[in-house]
C-alpha atoms as a PDB file:
ATOM      1  CA  MET A   1      68.080  74.640 103.636  1.00  0.00           C
ATOM      2  CA  ILE A   2      68.157  77.842 105.839  1.00  0.00           C
ATOM      3  CA  PHE A   3      71.642  79.953 105.466  1.00  0.00           C
ATOM      4  CA  LEU A   4      71.741  80.907 109.507  1.00  0.00           C
ATOM      5  CA  HIS A   5      75.570  80.985 109.923  1.00  0.00           C
ATOM      6  CA  ASN A   6      78.420  80.861 107.436  1.00  0.00           C
ATOM      7  CA  THR A   7      80.593  78.016 109.041  1.00  0.00           C
ATOM      8  CA  LEU A   8      83.489  79.041 106.640  1.00  0.00           C
ATOM      9  CA  LYS A   9      83.223  82.640 108.229  1.00  0.00           C
ATOM     10  CA  GLN A  10      83.247  81.013 111.660  1.00  0.00           C
ATOM     11  CA  LYS A  11      86.023  78.908 110.964  1.00  0.00           C
ATOM     12  CA  LEU A  12      88.136  82.044 109.677  1.00  0.00           C
ATOM     13  CA  GLU A  13      87.393  84.210 112.846  1.00  0.00           C
ATOM     14  CA  ASN A  14      88.134  81.088 115.250  1.00  0.00           C
ATOM     15  CA  GLY A  15      91.706  80.683 113.420  1.00  0.00           C
ATOM     16  CA  GLN A  16      90.620  77.067 112.518  1.00  0.00           C
ATOM     17  CA  GLN A  17      92.736  77.269 109.306  1.00  0.00           C
ATOM     18  CA  PRO A  18      90.191  76.039 106.842  1.00  0.00           C
ATOM     19  CA  ILE A  19      91.167  74.120 103.665  1.00  0.00           C
ATOM     20  CA  GLY A  20      89.251  74.313 100.181  1.00  0.00           C
ATOM     21  CA  ILE A  21      89.544  73.428  96.558  1.00  0.00           C
ATOM     22  CA  PHE A  22      88.285  74.930  93.561  1.00  0.00           C
ATOM     23  CA  PHE A  23      85.568  73.278  91.534  1.00  0.00           C
ATOM     24  CA  ASP A  24      84.981  73.326  87.848  1.00  0.00           C
ATOM     25  CA  THR A  25      83.824  69.627  86.644  1.00  0.00           C
ATOM     26  CA  ALA A  26      80.145  70.826  87.369  1.00  0.00           C
ATOM     27  CA  SER A  27      79.191  67.301  88.782  1.00  0.00           C
ATOM     28  CA  GLU A  28      77.004  67.175  91.674  1.00  0.00           C
ATOM     29  CA  TYR A  29      77.993  63.733  92.311  1.00  0.00           C
ATOM     30  CA  LEU A  30      81.562  64.999  92.948  1.00  0.00           C
ATOM     31  CA  MET A  31      80.442  67.739  94.798  1.00  0.00           C
ATOM     32  CA  GLU A  32      78.430  65.195  97.236  1.00  0.00           C
ATOM     33  CA  CYS A  33      81.790  63.490  97.421  1.00  0.00           C
ATOM     34  CA  THR A  34      83.646  66.418  98.728  1.00  0.00           C
ATOM     35  CA  GLY A  35      81.488  66.200 102.013  1.00  0.00           C
ATOM     36  CA  ARG A  36      83.256  62.924 102.803  1.00  0.00           C
ATOM     37  CA  THR A  37      86.825  64.385 102.710  1.00  0.00           C
ATOM     38  CA  GLY A  38      87.112  66.987 105.482  1.00  0.00           C
ATOM     39  CA  ILE A  39      87.308  69.897 103.152  1.00  0.00           C
ATOM     40  CA  ASP A  40      85.765  72.908 104.559  1.00  0.00           C
ATOM     41  CA  PHE A  41      84.617  75.183 101.530  1.00  0.00           C
ATOM     42  CA  VAL A  42      84.626  74.758  97.459  1.00  0.00           C
ATOM     43  CA  ILE A  43      84.900  77.452  95.066  1.00  0.00           C
ATOM     44  CA  ILE A  44      82.551  76.991  92.216  1.00  0.00           C
ATOM     45  CA  ASP A  45      84.439  78.652  89.356  1.00  0.00           C
ATOM     46  CA  ASN A  46      82.408  80.744  87.160  1.00  0.00           C
ATOM     47  CA  GLU A  47      85.755  82.590  85.745  1.00  0.00           C
ATOM     48  CA  HIS A  48      87.601  79.502  84.213  1.00  0.00           C
ATOM     49  CA  SER A  49      85.129  76.787  83.685  1.00  0.00           C
ATOM     50  CA  PRO A  50      81.989  76.763  81.737  1.00  0.00           C
ATOM     51  CA  ILE A  51      80.010  77.077  84.779  1.00  0.00           C
ATOM     52  CA  GLU A  52      77.557  79.732  84.944  1.00  0.00           C
ATOM     53  CA  ALA A  53      74.732  80.835  87.614  1.00  0.00           C
ATOM     54  CA  GLU A  54      71.961  77.829  86.986  1.00  0.00           C
ATOM     55  CA  THR A  55      74.827  75.494  87.233  1.00  0.00           C
ATOM     56  CA  SER A  56      76.326  77.157  90.451  1.00  0.00           C
ATOM     57  CA  ALA A  57      72.834  76.630  92.012  1.00  0.00           C
ATOM     58  CA  ARG A  58      72.742  72.909  91.506  1.00  0.00           C
ATOM     59  CA  LEU A  59      76.386  72.721  92.621  1.00  0.00           C
ATOM     60  CA  ILE A  60      75.524  75.085  95.790  1.00  0.00           C
ATOM     61  CA  ARG A  61      72.576  72.801  96.936  1.00  0.00           C
ATOM     62  CA  ALA A  62      74.836  69.782  96.270  1.00  0.00           C
ATOM     63  CA  ALA A  63      77.681  71.350  98.750  1.00  0.00           C
ATOM     64  CA  GLU A  64      74.910  72.373 101.307  1.00  0.00           C
ATOM     65  CA  ASN A  65      73.691  68.980 101.483  1.00  0.00           C
ATOM     66  CA  ALA A  66      77.280  67.595 101.899  1.00  0.00           C
ATOM     67  CA  GLY A  67      78.028  70.123 104.561  1.00  0.00           C
ATOM     68  CA  VAL A  68      80.663  71.945 102.886  1.00  0.00           C
ATOM     69  CA  THR A  69      80.736  75.913 102.437  1.00  0.00           C
ATOM     70  CA  PRO A  70      79.915  76.968  98.880  1.00  0.00           C
ATOM     71  CA  LEU A  71      81.683  79.921  97.587  1.00  0.00           C
ATOM     72  CA  CYS A  72      81.592  81.108  93.776  1.00  0.00           C
ATOM     73  CA  ARG A  73      84.147  82.955  91.862  1.00  0.00           C
ATOM     74  CA  VAL A  74      82.561  85.324  89.688  1.00  0.00           C
ATOM     75  CA  ARG A  75      83.106  85.432  85.799  1.00  0.00           C
ATOM     76  CA  GLU A  76      83.560  89.366  85.860  1.00  0.00           C
ATOM     77  CA  ILE A  77      83.186  92.663  87.999  1.00  0.00           C
ATOM     78  CA  SER A  78      79.600  93.642  87.070  1.00  0.00           C
ATOM     79  CA  ARG A  79      76.374  93.625  89.041  1.00  0.00           C
ATOM     80  CA  PRO A  80      74.597  90.827  87.429  1.00  0.00           C
ATOM     81  CA  ALA A  81      77.608  88.449  87.680  1.00  0.00           C
ATOM     82  CA  ILE A  82      77.517  89.059  91.501  1.00  0.00           C
ATOM     83  CA  LEU A  83      74.089  89.650  92.062  1.00  0.00           C
ATOM     84  CA  LYS A  84      72.777  86.229  90.311  1.00  0.00           C
ATOM     85  CA  LEU A  85      75.422  84.054  92.326  1.00  0.00           C
ATOM     86  CA  LEU A  86      74.444  85.626  95.767  1.00  0.00           C
ATOM     87  CA  ASP A  87      70.592  85.151  94.898  1.00  0.00           C
ATOM     88  CA  VAL A  88      71.163  81.309  94.199  1.00  0.00           C
ATOM     89  CA  GLY A  89      72.707  80.730  97.575  1.00  0.00           C
ATOM     90  CA  ALA A  90      76.560  81.419  97.329  1.00  0.00           C
ATOM     91  CA  GLN A  91      77.882  82.024 100.974  1.00  0.00           C
ATOM     92  CA  GLY A  92      80.840  83.895  99.648  1.00  0.00           C
ATOM     93  CA  LEU A  93      82.348  85.264  96.348  1.00  0.00           C
ATOM     94  CA  ILE A  94      85.833  85.711  95.207  1.00  0.00           C
ATOM     95  CA  ILE A  95      86.417  88.507  92.834  1.00  0.00           C
ATOM     96  CA  PRO A  96      88.908  88.016  90.231  1.00  0.00           C
ATOM     97  CA  ASN A  97      90.879  90.849  88.130  1.00  0.00           C
ATOM     98  CA  VAL A  98      90.565  93.514  90.510  1.00  0.00           C
ATOM     99  CA  HIS A  99      92.843  96.438  89.534  1.00  0.00           C
ATOM    100  CA  SER A 100      91.682  99.529  91.669  1.00  0.00           C
ATOM    101  CA  VAL A 101      90.026 100.629  94.993  1.00  0.00           C
ATOM    102  CA  GLN A 102      87.146 101.985  92.891  1.00  0.00           C
ATOM    103  CA  GLN A 103      86.882  98.398  91.821  1.00  0.00           C
ATOM    104  CA  VAL A 104      86.109  97.185  95.038  1.00  0.00           C
ATOM    105  CA  LYS A 105      84.106  99.763  96.020  1.00  0.00           C
ATOM    106  CA  ASP A 106      81.576  98.769  93.156  1.00  0.00           C
ATOM    107  CA  ILE A 107      81.756  95.228  94.066  1.00  0.00           C
ATOM    108  CA  ILE A 108      80.685  96.307  97.475  1.00  0.00           C
ATOM    109  CA  SER A 109      77.888  98.524  96.309  1.00  0.00           C
ATOM    110  CA  TYR A 110      76.822  95.417  94.033  1.00  0.00           C
ATOM    111  CA  ALA A 111      77.109  92.700  96.831  1.00  0.00           C
ATOM    112  CA  ARG A 112      76.074  94.556 100.148  1.00  0.00           C
ATOM    113  CA  TYR A 113      72.605  95.654 100.932  1.00  0.00           C
ATOM    114  CA  TYR A 114      71.434  98.879 102.150  1.00  0.00           C
ATOM    115  CA  PRO A 115      73.035 100.941 104.297  1.00  0.00           C
ATOM    116  CA  ILE A 116      76.445  99.243 103.243  1.00  0.00           C
ATOM    117  CA  GLY A 117      75.875  99.145  99.562  1.00  0.00           C
ATOM    118  CA  GLN A 118      72.915  98.919  96.880  1.00  0.00           C
ATOM    119  CA  ARG A 119      72.538  95.230  96.244  1.00  0.00           C
ATOM    120  CA  GLY A 120      69.127  94.565  94.660  1.00  0.00           C
ATOM    121  CA  PHE A 121      66.378  92.829  96.935  1.00  0.00           C
ATOM    122  CA  CYS A 122      64.342  90.178  95.705  1.00  0.00           C
ATOM    123  CA  PRO A 123      62.950  86.747  97.460  1.00  0.00           C
ATOM    124  CA  SER A 124      65.186  84.122  95.860  1.00  0.00           C
ATOM    125  CA  ARG A 125      66.769  80.743  96.586  1.00  0.00           C
ATOM    126  CA  LYS A 126      69.187  82.251  99.247  1.00  0.00           C
ATOM    127  CA  ASP A 127      66.575  82.757 101.591  1.00  0.00           C
ATOM    128  CA  GLY A 128      63.824  80.332 100.583  1.00  0.00           C
ATOM    129  CA  TRP A 129      62.094  82.900  98.342  1.00  0.00           C
ATOM    130  CA  GLY A 130      60.921  84.739 101.634  1.00  0.00           C
ATOM    131  CA  PHE A 131      59.948  81.468 103.556  1.00  0.00           C
ATOM    132  CA  ASP A 132      62.948  80.868 105.353  1.00  0.00           C
ATOM    133  CA  GLY A 133      62.091  82.810 108.571  1.00  0.00           C
ATOM    134  CA  LEU A 134      64.639  85.153 108.317  1.00  0.00           C
ATOM    135  CA  GLY A 135      62.223  88.036 109.519  1.00  0.00           C
ATOM    136  CA  SER A 136      61.512  91.471 107.896  1.00  0.00           C
ATOM    137  CA  VAL A 137      63.057  92.766 104.528  1.00  0.00           C
ATOM    138  CA  PRO A 138      65.637  94.976 106.937  1.00  0.00           C
ATOM    139  CA  ASP A 139      66.602  91.942 108.984  1.00  0.00           C
ATOM    140  CA  THR A 140      66.934  89.456 106.049  1.00  0.00           C
ATOM    141  CA  MET A 141      69.253  92.075 104.630  1.00  0.00           C
ATOM    142  CA  ALA A 142      71.329  92.429 107.828  1.00  0.00           C
ATOM    143  CA  HIS A 143      71.671  88.798 107.802  1.00  0.00           C
ATOM    144  CA  PHE A 144      73.404  88.433 104.481  1.00  0.00           C
ATOM    145  CA  ASN A 145      75.432  91.482 104.903  1.00  0.00           C
ATOM    146  CA  ALA A 146      76.775  89.966 108.086  1.00  0.00           C
ATOM    147  CA  GLU A 147      77.298  86.114 106.793  1.00  0.00           C
ATOM    148  CA  THR A 148      78.263  86.627 103.242  1.00  0.00           C
ATOM    149  CA  LEU A 149      81.934  86.610 102.779  1.00  0.00           C
ATOM    150  CA  ILE A 150      82.921  89.189  99.823  1.00  0.00           C
ATOM    151  CA  ILE A 151      86.729  88.550  98.996  1.00  0.00           C
ATOM    152  CA  PRO A 152      88.390  90.476  96.283  1.00  0.00           C
ATOM    153  CA  GLN A 153      91.712  88.821  94.555  1.00  0.00           C
ATOM    154  CA  CYS A 154      94.773  90.217  94.701  1.00  0.00           C
ATOM    155  CA  GLU A 155      96.436  89.050  91.364  1.00  0.00           C
ATOM    156  CA  THR A 156      97.336  92.250  89.636  1.00  0.00           C
ATOM    157  CA  VAL A 157      99.761  94.896  90.181  1.00  0.00           C
ATOM    158  CA  GLY A 158      97.285  97.490  90.536  1.00  0.00           C
ATOM    159  CA  ALA A 159      95.612  95.817  93.370  1.00  0.00           C
ATOM    160  CA  LEU A 160      98.992  95.286  95.060  1.00  0.00           C
ATOM    161  CA  GLU A 161      99.630  98.887  94.895  1.00  0.00           C
ATOM    162  CA  SER A 162      96.591  99.495  96.819  1.00  0.00           C
ATOM    163  CA  ILE A 163      96.464  96.533  99.022  1.00  0.00           C
ATOM    164  CA  GLU A 164      96.472  98.509 102.360  1.00  0.00           C
ATOM    165  CA  GLU A 165      92.946 100.126 101.171  1.00  0.00           C
ATOM    166  CA  ILE A 166      91.691  96.880  99.328  1.00  0.00           C
ATOM    167  CA  ALA A 167      92.440  94.675 102.304  1.00  0.00           C
ATOM    168  CA  ALA A 168      90.704  96.930 104.548  1.00  0.00           C
ATOM    169  CA  LEU A 169      87.367  96.618 102.859  1.00  0.00           C
ATOM    170  CA  ASP A 170      86.523  92.822 102.898  1.00  0.00           C
ATOM    171  CA  GLY A 171      89.890  90.936 103.217  1.00  0.00           C
ATOM    172  CA  ILE A 172      91.950  89.086 100.273  1.00  0.00           C
ATOM    173  CA  PHE A 173      92.255  86.043  98.278  1.00  0.00           C
ATOM    174  CA  VAL A 174      95.671  85.654  96.686  1.00  0.00           C
ATOM    175  CA  GLY A 175      96.064  84.417  93.187  1.00  0.00           C
ATOM    176  CA  PRO A 176      99.894  83.969  93.003  1.00  0.00           C
ATOM    177  CA  PHE A 177     100.034  82.931  89.392  1.00  0.00           C
ATOM    178  CA  ASP A 178      98.369  85.875  87.827  1.00  0.00           C
ATOM    179  CA  LEU A 179      99.858  88.075  90.345  1.00  0.00           C
ATOM    180  CA  SER A 180     103.521  86.644  89.256  1.00  0.00           C
ATOM    181  CA  ILE A 181     102.570  87.569  85.809  1.00  0.00           C
ATOM    182  CA  SER A 182     101.365  90.864  86.274  1.00  0.00           C
ATOM    183  CA  MET A 183     104.715  91.558  87.968  1.00  0.00           C
ATOM    184  CA  GLU A 184     106.359  90.341  84.778  1.00  0.00           C
ATOM    185  CA  MET A 185     107.887  87.121  86.461  1.00  0.00           C
ATOM    186  CA  PRO A 186     105.424  84.402  85.676  1.00  0.00           C
ATOM    187  CA  GLY A 187     105.824  81.707  88.032  1.00  0.00           C
ATOM    188  CA  ASP A 188     108.938  82.660  89.728  1.00  0.00           C
ATOM    189  CA  PHE A 189     107.412  82.385  93.269  1.00  0.00           C
ATOM    190  CA  SER A 190     110.833  82.402  94.798  1.00  0.00           C
ATOM    191  CA  ASN A 191     111.664  85.818  93.497  1.00  0.00           C
ATOM    192  CA  PRO A 192     112.530  88.204  96.244  1.00  0.00           C
ATOM    193  CA  VAL A 193     110.319  90.738  94.960  1.00  0.00           C
ATOM    194  CA  PHE A 194     107.226  88.359  94.741  1.00  0.00           C
ATOM    195  CA  GLN A 195     108.002  87.207  98.401  1.00  0.00           C
ATOM    196  CA  ALA A 196     107.953  90.547  99.597  1.00  0.00           C
ATOM    197  CA  ALA A 197     104.487  91.247  97.755  1.00  0.00           C
ATOM    198  CA  ILE A 198     103.345  88.294  99.713  1.00  0.00           C
ATOM    199  CA  ASP A 199     104.451  89.804 102.770  1.00  0.00           C
ATOM    200  CA  ARG A 200     102.876  92.812 102.359  1.00  0.00           C
ATOM    201  CA  ILE A 201      99.416  91.251 101.514  1.00  0.00           C
ATOM    202  CA  ILE A 202      99.543  89.377 104.601  1.00  0.00           C
ATOM    203  CA  LYS A 203     100.806  92.632 106.499  1.00  0.00           C
ATOM    204  CA  ALA A 204      97.694  94.519 105.294  1.00  0.00           C
ATOM    205  CA  CYS A 205      95.325  91.916 105.987  1.00  0.00           C
ATOM    206  CA  ARG A 206      96.706  91.800 109.655  1.00  0.00           C
ATOM    207  CA  LYS A 207      96.742  95.556 110.219  1.00  0.00           C
ATOM    208  CA  ALA A 208      92.912  95.890 108.669  1.00  0.00           C
ATOM    209  CA  GLY A 209      91.826  93.011 110.781  1.00  0.00           C
ATOM    210  CA  LYS A 210      90.835  91.206 107.747  1.00  0.00           C
ATOM    211  CA  LYS A 211      91.085  87.453 106.484  1.00  0.00           C
ATOM    212  CA  CYS A 212      93.779  86.109 103.891  1.00  0.00           C
ATOM    213  CA  ILE A 213      93.344  83.362 101.904  1.00  0.00           C
ATOM    214  CA  PHE A 214      96.265  81.888  99.260  1.00  0.00           C
ATOM    215  CA  PHE A 215      95.969  79.300  96.758  1.00  0.00           C
ATOM    216  CA  THR A 216      98.743  76.473  96.406  1.00  0.00           C
ATOM    217  CA  GLY A 217      98.651  73.490  93.864  1.00  0.00           C
ATOM    218  CA  THR A 218     100.561  71.368  96.355  1.00  0.00           C
ATOM    219  CA  VAL A 219      99.852  69.375  99.673  1.00  0.00           C
ATOM    220  CA  GLU A 220     102.838  70.885 101.195  1.00  0.00           C
ATOM    221  CA  GLY A 221     101.745  74.512 100.089  1.00  0.00           C
ATOM    222  CA  ILE A 222      98.816  74.171 102.205  1.00  0.00           C
ATOM    223  CA  ALA A 223     100.910  73.764 105.635  1.00  0.00           C
ATOM    224  CA  ALA A 224     103.554  76.167 104.362  1.00  0.00           C
ATOM    225  CA  GLY A 225     100.665  78.878 103.809  1.00  0.00           C
ATOM    226  CA  PHE A 226      99.500  78.441 107.506  1.00  0.00           C
ATOM    227  CA  ASP A 227     102.859  78.719 108.722  1.00  0.00           C
ATOM    228  CA  ARG A 228     103.510  82.022 106.867  1.00  0.00           C
ATOM    229  CA  GLY A 229     100.269  83.330 108.327  1.00  0.00           C
ATOM    230  CA  PHE A 230      97.506  82.848 105.774  1.00  0.00           C
ATOM    231  CA  ASP A 231      93.921  82.315 107.504  1.00  0.00           C
ATOM    232  CA  GLY A 232      92.811  79.809 105.001  1.00  0.00           C
ATOM    233  CA  MET A 233      94.193  77.765 101.973  1.00  0.00           C
ATOM    234  CA  ALA A 234      92.613  76.714  98.641  1.00  0.00           C
ATOM    235  CA  TYR A 235      94.227  73.685  97.317  1.00  0.00           C
ATOM    236  CA  SER A 236      94.202  72.813  93.562  1.00  0.00           C
ATOM    237  CA  LEU A 237      91.093  72.061  91.645  1.00  0.00           C
ATOM    238  CA  ASP A 238      88.800  68.838  91.413  1.00  0.00           C
ATOM    239  CA  ALA A 239      89.621  67.890  87.785  1.00  0.00           C
ATOM    240  CA  ALA A 240      93.507  68.117  88.878  1.00  0.00           C
ATOM    241  CA  ILE A 241      93.105  66.198  92.028  1.00  0.00           C
ATOM    242  CA  ILE A 242      91.196  63.510  90.328  1.00  0.00           C
ATOM    243  CA  ILE A 243      93.698  63.312  87.494  1.00  0.00           C
ATOM    244  CA  GLU A 244      96.759  63.176  90.233  1.00  0.00           C
ATOM    245  CA  ALA A 245      95.267  60.716  92.328  1.00  0.00           C
ATOM    246  CA  LEU A 246      94.345  58.295  89.432  1.00  0.00           C
ATOM    247  CA  ARG A 247      97.551  58.628  87.777  1.00  0.00           C
ATOM    248  CA  GLU A 248      99.429  57.853  91.183  1.00  0.00           C
ATOM    249  CA  ARG A 249      97.284  54.677  91.426  1.00  0.00           C
ATOM    250  CA  VAL A 250      97.732  53.660  87.771  1.00  0.00           C
ATOM    251  CA  GLU A 251     101.428  54.158  88.137  1.00  0.00           C
ATOM    252  CA  LYS A 252     101.495  52.018  91.046  1.00  0.00           C
ATOM    253  CA  ALA A 253      99.239  49.287  89.919  1.00  0.00           C
ATOM    254  CA  ARG A 254     101.667  48.826  86.827  1.00  0.00           C
ATOM    255  CA  GLN A 255     104.778  48.699  89.076  1.00  0.00           C
ATOM    256  CA  LEU A 256     103.181  45.739  91.107  1.00  0.00           C
ATOM    257  CA  SER A 257     101.977  43.795  88.305  1.00  0.00           C
ATOM    258  CA  LYS A 258     105.601  43.461  86.859  1.00  0.00           C
END
């Protein structure tokens, strides 16, 4: 499938409030199911799940076939971790555990082609091994530089303290759990200091003209996030959604059978 346009990128730019989920079950069947739900994007998690690049390639293919934009969260900030996921076709990357502006500059160097970065070029799945008709090498590099989303997470005090500069590079994904832990207030999301940090992140992204995505574990949190000014929302993860939905139905069945 030719990666002509990143539909998630377009939806973010058009203010369409896209909704996604994290994906860690490694099930291609379940990935196909997401295409029947109205979900806009998935984040294939190479950080907190057993999934690696080879499995990511299969899940990316399933997402493409389902009409869902496939992103991946990388396992670490390194050239191989970033390069492999882009070469197997990830249309965007979420980068965890960012602490400094220099790390974000390294990420851009690994993930963007010349003249923006130093991403290594090789025909691969992402461009049909050179047969997808994207043009010359410079044309292909320009295409992926323009269409691929590279989004650092703000989940550390270090990232928060440099958020104005970091947000200006490529946008932000907010990881509220680890950010609250880094701020020494684990899970205390109502804390005024934490809320002020969220406001600062949104303001930094707005000033830089970049997009900001937030994670929530509740359906109500999706609407609240959009109301607050986030451009996209990531909701829960596939395993948790399955458990929650099935538990609800089992409990209802038990009640009805009494």
